[in-house]
PDB file of C-alpha atoms in Angstrom:
ATOM      1  CA  UNK A   1      82.914 113.030 -89.717  1.00  0.00           C
ATOM      2  CA  UNK A   2      82.022 110.550 -87.015  1.00  0.00           C
ATOM      3  CA  UNK A   3      85.350 108.726 -87.420  1.00  0.00           C
ATOM      4  CA  UNK A   4      87.165 112.009 -86.824  1.00  0.00           C
ATOM      5  CA  UNK A   5      85.126 112.620 -83.647  1.00  0.00           C
ATOM      6  CA  UNK A   6      86.039 109.160 -82.331  1.00  0.00           C
ATOM      7  CA  UNK A   7      89.734 109.870 -82.915  1.00  0.00           C
ATOM      8  CA  UNK A   8      89.470 113.264 -81.175  1.00  0.00           C
ATOM      9  CA  UNK A   9      87.698 111.701 -78.169  1.00  0.00           C
ATOM     10  CA  UNK A  10      90.319 108.948 -77.968  1.00  0.00           C
ATOM     11  CA  UNK A  11      93.151 111.494 -78.119  1.00  0.00           C
ATOM     12  CA  UNK A  12      91.447 113.656 -75.469  1.00  0.00           C
ATOM     13  CA  UNK A  13      91.118 110.653 -73.133  1.00  0.00           C
ATOM     14  CA  UNK A  14      94.788 109.751 -73.603  1.00  0.00           C
ATOM     15  CA  UNK A  15      95.922 113.317 -72.884  1.00  0.00           C
ATOM     16  CA  UNK A  16      93.691 113.390 -69.790  1.00  0.00           C
ATOM     17  CA  UNK A  17      95.136 110.130 -68.473  1.00  0.00           C
ATOM     18  CA  UNK A  18      98.693 111.394 -69.074  1.00  0.00           C
ATOM     19  CA  UNK A  19      97.990 114.680 -67.248  1.00  0.00           C
ATOM     20  CA  UNK A  20      96.411 112.868 -64.266  1.00  0.00           C
ATOM     21  CA  UNK A  21      99.326 110.417 -64.167  1.00  0.00           C
ATOM     22  CA  UNK A  22     101.884 113.231 -64.175  1.00  0.00           C
ATOM     23  CA  UNK A  23      99.979 115.019 -61.404  1.00  0.00           C
ATOM     24  CA  UNK A  24      99.943 111.851 -59.266  1.00  0.00           C
ATOM     25  CA  UNK A  25     103.677 111.323 -59.813  1.00  0.00           C
ATOM     26  CA  UNK A  26     104.412 114.946 -58.914  1.00  0.00           C
ATOM     27  CA  UNK A  27     102.367 114.705 -55.697  1.00  0.00           C
ATOM     28  CA  UNK A  28     104.134 111.452 -54.726  1.00  0.00           C
ATOM     29  CA  UNK A  29     107.483 113.146 -55.299  1.00  0.00           C
ATOM     30  CA  UNK A  30     106.519 116.140 -53.133  1.00  0.00           C
ATOM     31  CA  UNK A  31     105.171 113.834 -50.422  1.00  0.00           C
ATOM     32  CA  UNK A  32     108.160 111.483 -50.119  1.00  0.00           C
ATOM     33  CA  UNK A  33     111.239 113.320 -51.464  1.00  0.00           C
ATOM     34  CA  UNK A  34     113.526 115.309 -49.143  1.00  0.00           C
ATOM     35  CA  UNK A  35     115.206 118.522 -50.184  1.00  0.00           C
ATOM     36  CA  UNK A  36     117.732 118.407 -47.339  1.00  0.00           C
ATOM     37  CA  UNK A  37     118.385 116.928 -43.919  1.00  0.00           C
ATOM     38  CA  UNK A  38     120.307 118.134 -40.918  1.00  0.00           C
ATOM     39  CA  UNK A  39     119.942 119.256 -37.336  1.00  0.00           C
ATOM     40  CA  UNK A  40     119.399 122.364 -35.274  1.00  0.00           C
ATOM     41  CA  UNK A  41     120.257 122.821 -31.610  1.00  0.00           C
ATOM     42  CA  UNK A  42     118.617 124.982 -28.990  1.00  0.00           C
ATOM     43  CA  UNK A  43     115.892 125.018 -26.369  1.00  0.00           C
ATOM     44  CA  UNK A  44     112.411 123.887 -27.371  1.00  0.00           C
ATOM     45  CA  UNK A  45     109.860 126.411 -26.216  1.00  0.00           C
ATOM     46  CA  UNK A  46     106.645 124.952 -27.614  1.00  0.00           C
ATOM     47  CA  UNK A  47     105.000 121.815 -28.943  1.00  0.00           C
ATOM     48  CA  UNK A  48     101.300 121.904 -29.744  1.00  0.00           C
ATOM     49  CA  UNK A  49      98.671 119.925 -31.593  1.00  0.00           C
ATOM     50  CA  UNK A  50      97.018 122.159 -34.211  1.00  0.00           C
ATOM     51  CA  UNK A  51      94.485 121.978 -36.966  1.00  0.00           C
ATOM     52  CA  UNK A  52      90.764 121.797 -37.631  1.00  0.00           C
ATOM     53  CA  UNK A  53      90.512 118.838 -40.012  1.00  0.00           C
ATOM     54  CA  UNK A  54      94.147 117.733 -40.168  1.00  0.00           C
ATOM     55  CA  UNK A  55      95.773 117.588 -36.710  1.00  0.00           C
ATOM     56  CA  UNK A  56      99.531 118.176 -36.725  1.00  0.00           C
ATOM     57  CA  UNK A  57     102.167 118.710 -34.049  1.00  0.00           C
ATOM     58  CA  UNK A  58     103.954 122.047 -34.410  1.00  0.00           C
ATOM     59  CA  UNK A  59     106.894 123.245 -32.329  1.00  0.00           C
ATOM     60  CA  UNK A  60     109.300 126.114 -31.851  1.00  0.00           C
ATOM     61  CA  UNK A  61     113.008 125.906 -31.072  1.00  0.00           C
ATOM     62  CA  UNK A  62     114.896 128.890 -29.664  1.00  0.00           C
ATOM     63  CA  UNK A  63     118.252 128.561 -31.414  1.00  0.00           C
ATOM     64  CA  UNK A  64     119.802 131.374 -29.407  1.00  0.00           C
ATOM     65  CA  UNK A  65     121.140 134.716 -30.424  1.00  0.00           C
ATOM     66  CA  UNK A  66     119.161 137.829 -31.146  1.00  0.00           C
ATOM     67  CA  UNK A  67     117.899 139.463 -34.325  1.00  0.00           C
ATOM     68  CA  UNK A  68     117.549 143.215 -34.767  1.00  0.00           C
ATOM     69  CA  UNK A  69     114.352 144.308 -36.480  1.00  0.00           C
ATOM     70  CA  UNK A  70     112.299 147.467 -36.685  1.00  0.00           C
ATOM     71  CA  UNK A  71     110.372 146.165 -33.664  1.00  0.00           C
ATOM     72  CA  UNK A  72     113.558 145.839 -31.594  1.00  0.00           C
ATOM     73  CA  UNK A  73     115.674 142.881 -30.616  1.00  0.00           C
ATOM     74  CA  UNK A  74     113.945 139.496 -30.633  1.00  0.00           C
ATOM     75  CA  UNK A  75     115.195 135.939 -30.020  1.00  0.00           C
ATOM     76  CA  UNK A  76     115.889 133.750 -33.043  1.00  0.00           C
ATOM     77  CA  UNK A  77     113.431 130.857 -33.325  1.00  0.00           C
ATOM     78  CA  UNK A  78     112.862 127.997 -35.734  1.00  0.00           C
ATOM     79  CA  UNK A  79     109.468 126.395 -36.384  1.00  0.00           C
ATOM     80  CA  UNK A  80     109.145 122.686 -37.091  1.00  0.00           C
ATOM     81  CA  UNK A  81     106.588 119.907 -37.508  1.00  0.00           C
ATOM     82  CA  UNK A  82     106.487 116.412 -35.988  1.00  0.00           C
ATOM     83  CA  UNK A  83     104.448 113.658 -37.639  1.00  0.00           C
ATOM     84  CA  UNK A  84     101.631 112.490 -35.389  1.00  0.00           C
ATOM     85  CA  UNK A  85     102.908 108.911 -35.714  1.00  0.00           C
ATOM     86  CA  UNK A  86     106.263 109.883 -34.104  1.00  0.00           C
ATOM     87  CA  UNK A  87     104.977 109.658 -30.536  1.00  0.00           C
ATOM     88  CA  UNK A  88     108.449 108.949 -29.121  1.00  0.00           C
ATOM     89  CA  UNK A  89     109.783 112.195 -30.654  1.00  0.00           C
ATOM     90  CA  UNK A  90     106.869 114.160 -29.198  1.00  0.00           C
ATOM     91  CA  UNK A  91     107.513 112.592 -25.777  1.00  0.00           C
ATOM     92  CA  UNK A  92     111.246 113.477 -25.934  1.00  0.00           C
ATOM     93  CA  UNK A  93     110.455 117.086 -26.866  1.00  0.00           C
ATOM     94  CA  UNK A  94     107.886 117.319 -24.068  1.00  0.00           C
ATOM     95  CA  UNK A  95     110.441 115.958 -21.573  1.00  0.00           C
ATOM     96  CA  UNK A  96     113.069 118.455 -22.771  1.00  0.00           C
ATOM     97  CA  UNK A  97     110.613 121.338 -22.336  1.00  0.00           C
ATOM     98  CA  UNK A  98     109.704 120.221 -18.808  1.00  0.00           C
ATOM     99  CA  UNK A  99     113.368 119.899 -17.793  1.00  0.00           C
ATOM    100  CA  UNK A 100     114.606 122.968 -19.746  1.00  0.00           C
ATOM    101  CA  UNK A 101     117.226 120.904 -21.587  1.00  0.00           C
ATOM    102  CA  UNK A 102     119.033 121.965 -24.742  1.00  0.00           C
ATOM    103  CA  UNK A 103     118.304 119.556 -27.557  1.00  0.00           C
ATOM    104  CA  UNK A 104     119.511 118.694 -31.017  1.00  0.00           C
ATOM    105  CA  UNK A 105     116.578 118.173 -33.386  1.00  0.00           C
ATOM    106  CA  UNK A 106     117.302 116.035 -36.447  1.00  0.00           C
ATOM    107  CA  UNK A 107     115.041 116.965 -39.353  1.00  0.00           C
ATOM    108  CA  UNK A 108     114.250 116.432 -43.000  1.00  0.00           C
ATOM    109  CA  UNK A 109     113.211 119.357 -45.184  1.00  0.00           C
ATOM    110  CA  UNK A 110     110.617 118.742 -47.885  1.00  0.00           C
ATOM    111  CA  UNK A 111     110.450 120.570 -51.222  1.00  0.00           C
ATOM    112  CA  UNK A 112     107.044 122.099 -50.546  1.00  0.00           C
ATOM    113  CA  UNK A 113     104.686 122.534 -47.619  1.00  0.00           C
ATOM    114  CA  UNK A 114     101.537 120.447 -48.062  1.00  0.00           C
ATOM    115  CA  UNK A 115      98.675 121.825 -45.966  1.00  0.00           C
ATOM    116  CA  UNK A 116      97.563 118.460 -44.575  1.00  0.00           C
ATOM    117  CA  UNK A 117     101.064 117.581 -43.307  1.00  0.00           C
ATOM    118  CA  UNK A 118     101.803 120.639 -41.174  1.00  0.00           C
ATOM    119  CA  UNK A 119     102.658 124.322 -41.054  1.00  0.00           C
ATOM    120  CA  UNK A 120     106.310 123.920 -42.075  1.00  0.00           C
ATOM    121  CA  UNK A 121     108.548 122.052 -44.523  1.00  0.00           C
ATOM    122  CA  UNK A 122     110.771 120.837 -41.634  1.00  0.00           C
ATOM    123  CA  UNK A 123     109.887 117.448 -40.133  1.00  0.00           C
ATOM    124  CA  UNK A 124     111.725 116.429 -36.948  1.00  0.00           C
ATOM    125  CA  UNK A 125     112.327 112.675 -36.765  1.00  0.00           C
ATOM    126  CA  UNK A 126     114.689 112.374 -33.771  1.00  0.00           C
ATOM    127  CA  UNK A 127     115.714 114.290 -30.643  1.00  0.00           C
ATOM    128  CA  UNK A 128     119.026 114.168 -28.771  1.00  0.00           C
ATOM    129  CA  UNK A 129     119.528 115.866 -25.404  1.00  0.00           C
ATOM    130  CA  UNK A 130     122.637 118.043 -25.189  1.00  0.00           C
ATOM    131  CA  UNK A 131     124.411 117.907 -21.825  1.00  0.00           C
TER     132      UNK A 131
END
């Protein structure tokens, strides 16, 4: 009976290690893998630093055009996140807001939104001013 218990414990440990390993691999995939990449153009209307424990930079881009809803006609906007390490991107967005320039925001879309990385799946990594 004791030999059987040892085998069961050994099998349980192996299954536990496999499950933890798969979870770690899945989280690494979600953290680093990109679902898509592209750009959006418009006028940035907001960039702010948000969060209680995890500070992130969140912004809004007015892409132009209007959308009809039950509440009436509203401008079309797009929300995005900037990594806090991308200080040059934050500075370019801030400059574009101050000068009311149209910009092209280059972004990468992640598969899922992870709460410690920001409010969106869209991470802006470069800004180009449109003349």
